[in-house]
Short mmCIF file of C-alpha atoms and ligand atoms in Angstrom, two decimals:
data_model
loop_
_atom_site.label_atom_id
_atom_site.label_comp_id
_atom_site.label_asym_id
_atom_site.label_seq_id
_atom_site.Cartn_x
_atom_site.Cartn_y
_atom_site.Cartn_z
CA MET A 1 87.46 145.60 80.12
CA LYS A 2 90.44 145.44 77.89
CA PRO A 3 90.48 142.75 75.27
CA PRO A 4 93.17 140.05 75.77
CA PRO A 5 96.52 140.92 73.99
CA SER A 6 96.88 139.58 70.62
CA ILE A 7 99.90 137.23 70.67
CA THR A 8 101.60 135.33 67.90
CA LEU A 9 103.83 132.24 68.86
CA ARG A 10 106.38 131.08 66.40
CA PRO A 11 109.50 128.91 66.81
CA PHE A 12 112.41 130.69 68.75
CA HIS A 13 115.35 131.52 66.49
CA GLU A 14 119.00 132.28 67.38
CA ALA A 15 118.48 135.88 66.39
CA GLU A 16 116.26 136.31 69.58
CA THR A 17 119.25 135.47 71.92
CA VAL A 18 119.64 138.99 73.00
CA PHE A 19 115.86 139.14 73.90
CA PHE A 20 116.02 135.94 75.78
CA ALA A 21 119.31 136.85 77.54
CA GLY A 22 117.75 140.04 78.86
CA MET A 23 115.13 138.11 80.54
CA ALA A 24 117.38 135.34 81.85
CA SER A 25 119.94 137.73 83.43
CA ASP A 26 117.23 139.64 85.11
CA GLU A 27 116.60 138.56 88.67
CA ARG A 28 113.02 139.57 88.56
CA VAL A 29 112.39 136.90 85.96
CA THR A 30 114.47 134.19 87.48
CA ARG A 31 113.23 134.68 91.06
CA PHE A 32 111.18 131.50 90.95
CA ILE A 33 113.34 129.62 88.26
CA GLY A 34 115.97 127.02 89.32
CA ASP A 35 118.02 128.36 92.23
CA GLY A 36 116.38 131.83 91.81
CA GLN A 37 119.68 133.47 90.49
CA PRO A 38 120.03 135.28 87.12
CA TRP A 39 121.67 132.96 84.59
CA ASP A 40 125.17 133.64 83.50
CA GLU A 41 126.21 134.14 79.87
CA GLN A 42 127.52 130.48 79.46
CA THR A 43 124.26 128.96 80.93
CA ILE A 44 122.21 131.11 78.50
CA GLN A 45 124.19 130.03 75.56
CA ASP A 46 124.20 126.33 76.57
CA ARG A 47 120.28 126.41 77.04
CA ILE A 48 119.70 128.27 73.80
CA ARG A 49 121.88 125.74 71.94
CA ALA A 50 120.12 122.84 73.36
CA ALA A 51 116.76 124.39 72.52
CA LEU A 52 117.71 124.89 68.94
CA GLN A 53 119.23 121.42 68.60
CA GLN A 54 116.00 119.86 67.11
CA ASP A 55 116.42 116.53 68.55
CA PRO A 56 113.65 114.07 67.48
CA LEU A 57 110.33 114.98 69.07
CA ASP A 58 109.88 111.57 70.62
CA MET A 59 113.29 111.72 72.38
CA VAL A 60 113.02 112.39 76.23
CA GLY A 61 114.85 115.54 76.77
CA THR A 62 114.21 117.23 73.52
CA SER A 63 113.17 120.97 73.69
CA ARG A 64 111.28 123.29 71.45
CA TRP A 65 111.03 127.07 72.25
CA PHE A 66 108.64 129.51 70.97
CA LEU A 67 108.75 133.38 70.78
CA ALA A 68 105.78 135.33 71.61
CA THR A 69 105.24 138.63 69.78
CA GLU A 70 102.67 141.27 70.07
CA ALA A 71 102.50 143.73 67.02
CA LYS A 72 105.90 142.27 65.92
CA GLN A 73 107.61 143.11 69.19
CA SER A 74 109.14 140.34 71.26
CA VAL A 75 107.26 139.95 74.51
CA GLY A 76 108.03 136.51 75.98
CA VAL A 77 109.22 132.97 75.25
CA VAL A 78 107.27 129.61 75.86
CA VAL A 79 109.68 126.60 76.49
CA SER A 80 108.74 123.09 76.18
CA THR A 81 110.64 119.88 77.00
CA ARG A 82 109.76 116.24 76.59
CA LYS A 83 109.89 114.27 79.90
CA GLU A 84 109.06 110.74 80.66
CA GLU A 85 105.70 111.93 82.07
CA GLY A 86 104.68 114.32 79.24
CA ILE A 87 105.69 117.71 77.93
CA GLU A 88 106.92 120.07 80.48
CA ILE A 89 106.10 123.71 79.79
CA GLY A 90 107.53 127.00 80.99
CA TYR A 91 106.75 130.69 80.20
CA TRP A 92 108.61 133.94 80.61
CA VAL A 93 107.24 137.35 79.93
CA SER A 94 109.50 140.41 79.69
CA PRO A 95 108.86 142.46 82.90
CA ASP A 96 108.01 145.56 80.84
CA HIS A 97 104.95 143.70 79.90
CA TRP A 98 103.91 142.04 82.93
CA GLY A 99 100.25 142.28 84.29
CA ARG A 100 98.73 142.75 80.78
CA GLY A 101 97.46 139.17 80.26
CA ILE A 102 100.49 138.35 77.89
CA ALA A 103 101.27 135.07 79.84
CA GLY A 104 97.68 134.08 79.60
CA ALA A 105 97.61 134.64 76.01
CA MET A 106 100.92 132.77 75.43
CA LEU A 107 99.69 129.84 77.54
CA ASP A 108 96.50 129.70 75.51
CA GLY A 109 98.58 129.61 72.35
CA ALA A 110 100.92 126.96 73.86
CA LEU A 111 98.02 124.65 74.79
CA SER A 112 96.95 124.45 71.18
CA THR A 113 100.44 124.35 69.56
CA ILE A 114 102.40 122.17 71.89
CA PRO A 115 100.01 118.95 71.81
CA GLU A 116 100.09 119.30 68.11
CA VAL A 117 103.86 119.61 67.95
CA TYR A 118 104.66 116.58 70.09
CA LYS A 119 101.43 114.50 69.40
CA THR A 120 100.46 114.24 73.09
CA LYS A 121 98.08 116.09 75.36
CA GLU A 122 99.94 115.16 78.55
CA LEU A 123 101.32 118.44 79.72
CA LEU A 124 102.98 119.37 82.97
CA ALA A 125 104.52 122.45 84.70
CA ARG A 126 106.70 122.73 87.80
CA VAL A 127 106.09 125.78 89.84
CA ASP A 128 107.60 127.30 92.90
CA PRO A 129 104.71 127.40 95.51
CA ALA A 130 105.43 131.13 96.14
CA ASN A 131 104.81 131.81 92.40
CA THR A 132 101.15 132.48 92.84
CA VAL A 133 100.59 134.35 89.43
CA SER A 134 101.98 131.33 87.58
CA ALA A 135 99.97 128.77 89.54
CA LYS A 136 96.77 130.85 88.84
CA LEU A 137 97.74 130.78 85.11
CA LEU A 138 97.68 127.01 85.30
CA THR A 139 94.64 126.18 87.39
CA ARG A 140 92.59 128.83 85.28
CA ARG A 141 93.38 126.65 82.22
CA GLY A 142 92.46 123.21 83.81
CA PHE A 143 95.95 122.21 85.19
CA GLN A 144 95.77 120.50 88.56
CA LEU A 145 98.17 120.06 91.29
CA ALA A 146 99.53 116.56 91.22
CA THR A 147 102.47 116.18 93.50
CA GLN A 148 105.15 118.27 95.20
CA GLN A 149 108.81 117.18 94.59
CA GLU A 150 111.99 118.91 95.66
CA GLY A 151 110.14 122.00 96.87
CA LEU A 152 108.18 122.42 93.50
CA ASP A 153 104.55 121.99 92.83
CA HIS A 154 103.88 119.68 89.81
CA TYR A 155 100.81 120.58 87.85
CA THR A 156 99.47 118.29 85.20
CA LEU A 157 96.79 118.70 82.33
CA ALA A 158 95.67 115.40 81.18
C1 COA B 1 104.57 134.60 85.80
C2 COA B 1 104.48 135.38 84.55
C3 COA B 1 104.77 134.54 83.30
C4 COA B 1 103.16 136.23 84.49
O1 COA B 1 103.15 136.92 83.33
P1 COA B 1 102.04 138.10 83.13
O2 COA B 1 102.01 138.38 81.65
O3 COA B 1 102.28 139.27 84.11
O4 COA B 1 100.62 137.28 83.53
P2 COA B 1 99.23 137.71 83.12
O5 COA B 1 99.15 139.26 83.06
O6 COA B 1 98.64 136.92 82.13
O7 COA B 1 98.47 137.42 84.61
C5 COA B 1 98.11 136.07 84.85
C6 COA B 1 97.11 136.11 85.96
O8 COA B 1 97.70 136.55 87.33
C7 COA B 1 97.12 137.76 87.61
N1 COA B 1 98.23 138.65 88.05
C8 COA B 1 99.21 139.14 87.20
N2 COA B 1 100.13 139.87 87.89
C9 COA B 1 99.64 139.73 89.18
C10 COA B 1 100.20 140.28 90.50
N3 COA B 1 101.34 141.00 90.60
N4 COA B 1 99.55 139.98 91.69
C11 COA B 1 98.43 139.37 91.60
N5 COA B 1 97.89 138.72 90.53
C12 COA B 1 98.50 139.08 89.24
C13 COA B 1 96.41 138.39 86.53
O9 COA B 1 95.37 139.29 86.76
C14 COA B 1 96.04 137.15 85.84
O10 COA B 1 94.74 136.49 86.36
P3 COA B 1 93.49 136.46 85.58
O11 COA B 1 93.44 135.04 84.90
O12 COA B 1 92.32 136.46 86.74
O13 COA B 1 93.36 137.62 84.72
C15 COA B 1 105.71 136.42 84.61
O14 COA B 1 105.61 137.26 85.80
C16 COA B 1 106.93 136.07 84.37
O15 COA B 1 107.46 135.90 83.29
N6 COA B 1 107.73 135.72 85.50
C17 COA B 1 109.06 135.21 85.58
C18 COA B 1 109.16 133.76 84.87
C19 COA B 1 108.29 132.83 85.73
O16 COA B 1 108.22 132.81 86.85
N7 COA B 1 107.63 132.01 84.89
C20 COA B 1 106.77 130.95 85.42
C21 COA B 1 107.61 129.68 85.81
S1 COA B 1 106.70 128.42 86.38
#
């Protein structure tokens, strides 16, 4: 059995815009995100600007993104946003790297980093019910299906 990939998570920088834009404009990546359509250039810029804004960590709506690298190569992004109920997380892996355990390693890193950043252990994720790989990633790590709203499964880790 192959060892899990060795992933480093660090804060996302503006310089990684091209890497993120490559994922956000790829319909394989956005299939289960939002309306399922690739993001246009303006949406990508707006989201990155909001993510880099560094609003106070206790403010609802504030975001922090993390770049995942493997041997210094960008392989994915973990996004996090403070909501009323806790910190919502999301994770995107570049399709060239799917199926190698990168998301699992990213999520493991996120589960130790994000509670420290926001000073709370209340984490949540919203998943399209058809996104079975994502649901498996979460349940393997102790998340439980809490509710279903607007067609999305809400998983929580308390
Ligand atoms: C969902 C996503 C993050 C998975 O990334 P990944 O690096 O390929 O996932 P992993 O290799 O860590 O696999 C996770 C688990 O799913 C399994 N898996 C991976 N690809 C699979 C496939 N095509 N079919 C069935 N199982 C699969 C793996 O075996 C692993 O299970 P394990 O814990 O038993 O080993 C990636 O496909 C992605 O970025 N998708 C687009 C964005 C997205 O949907 N994000 C989630 C939003 S909630």
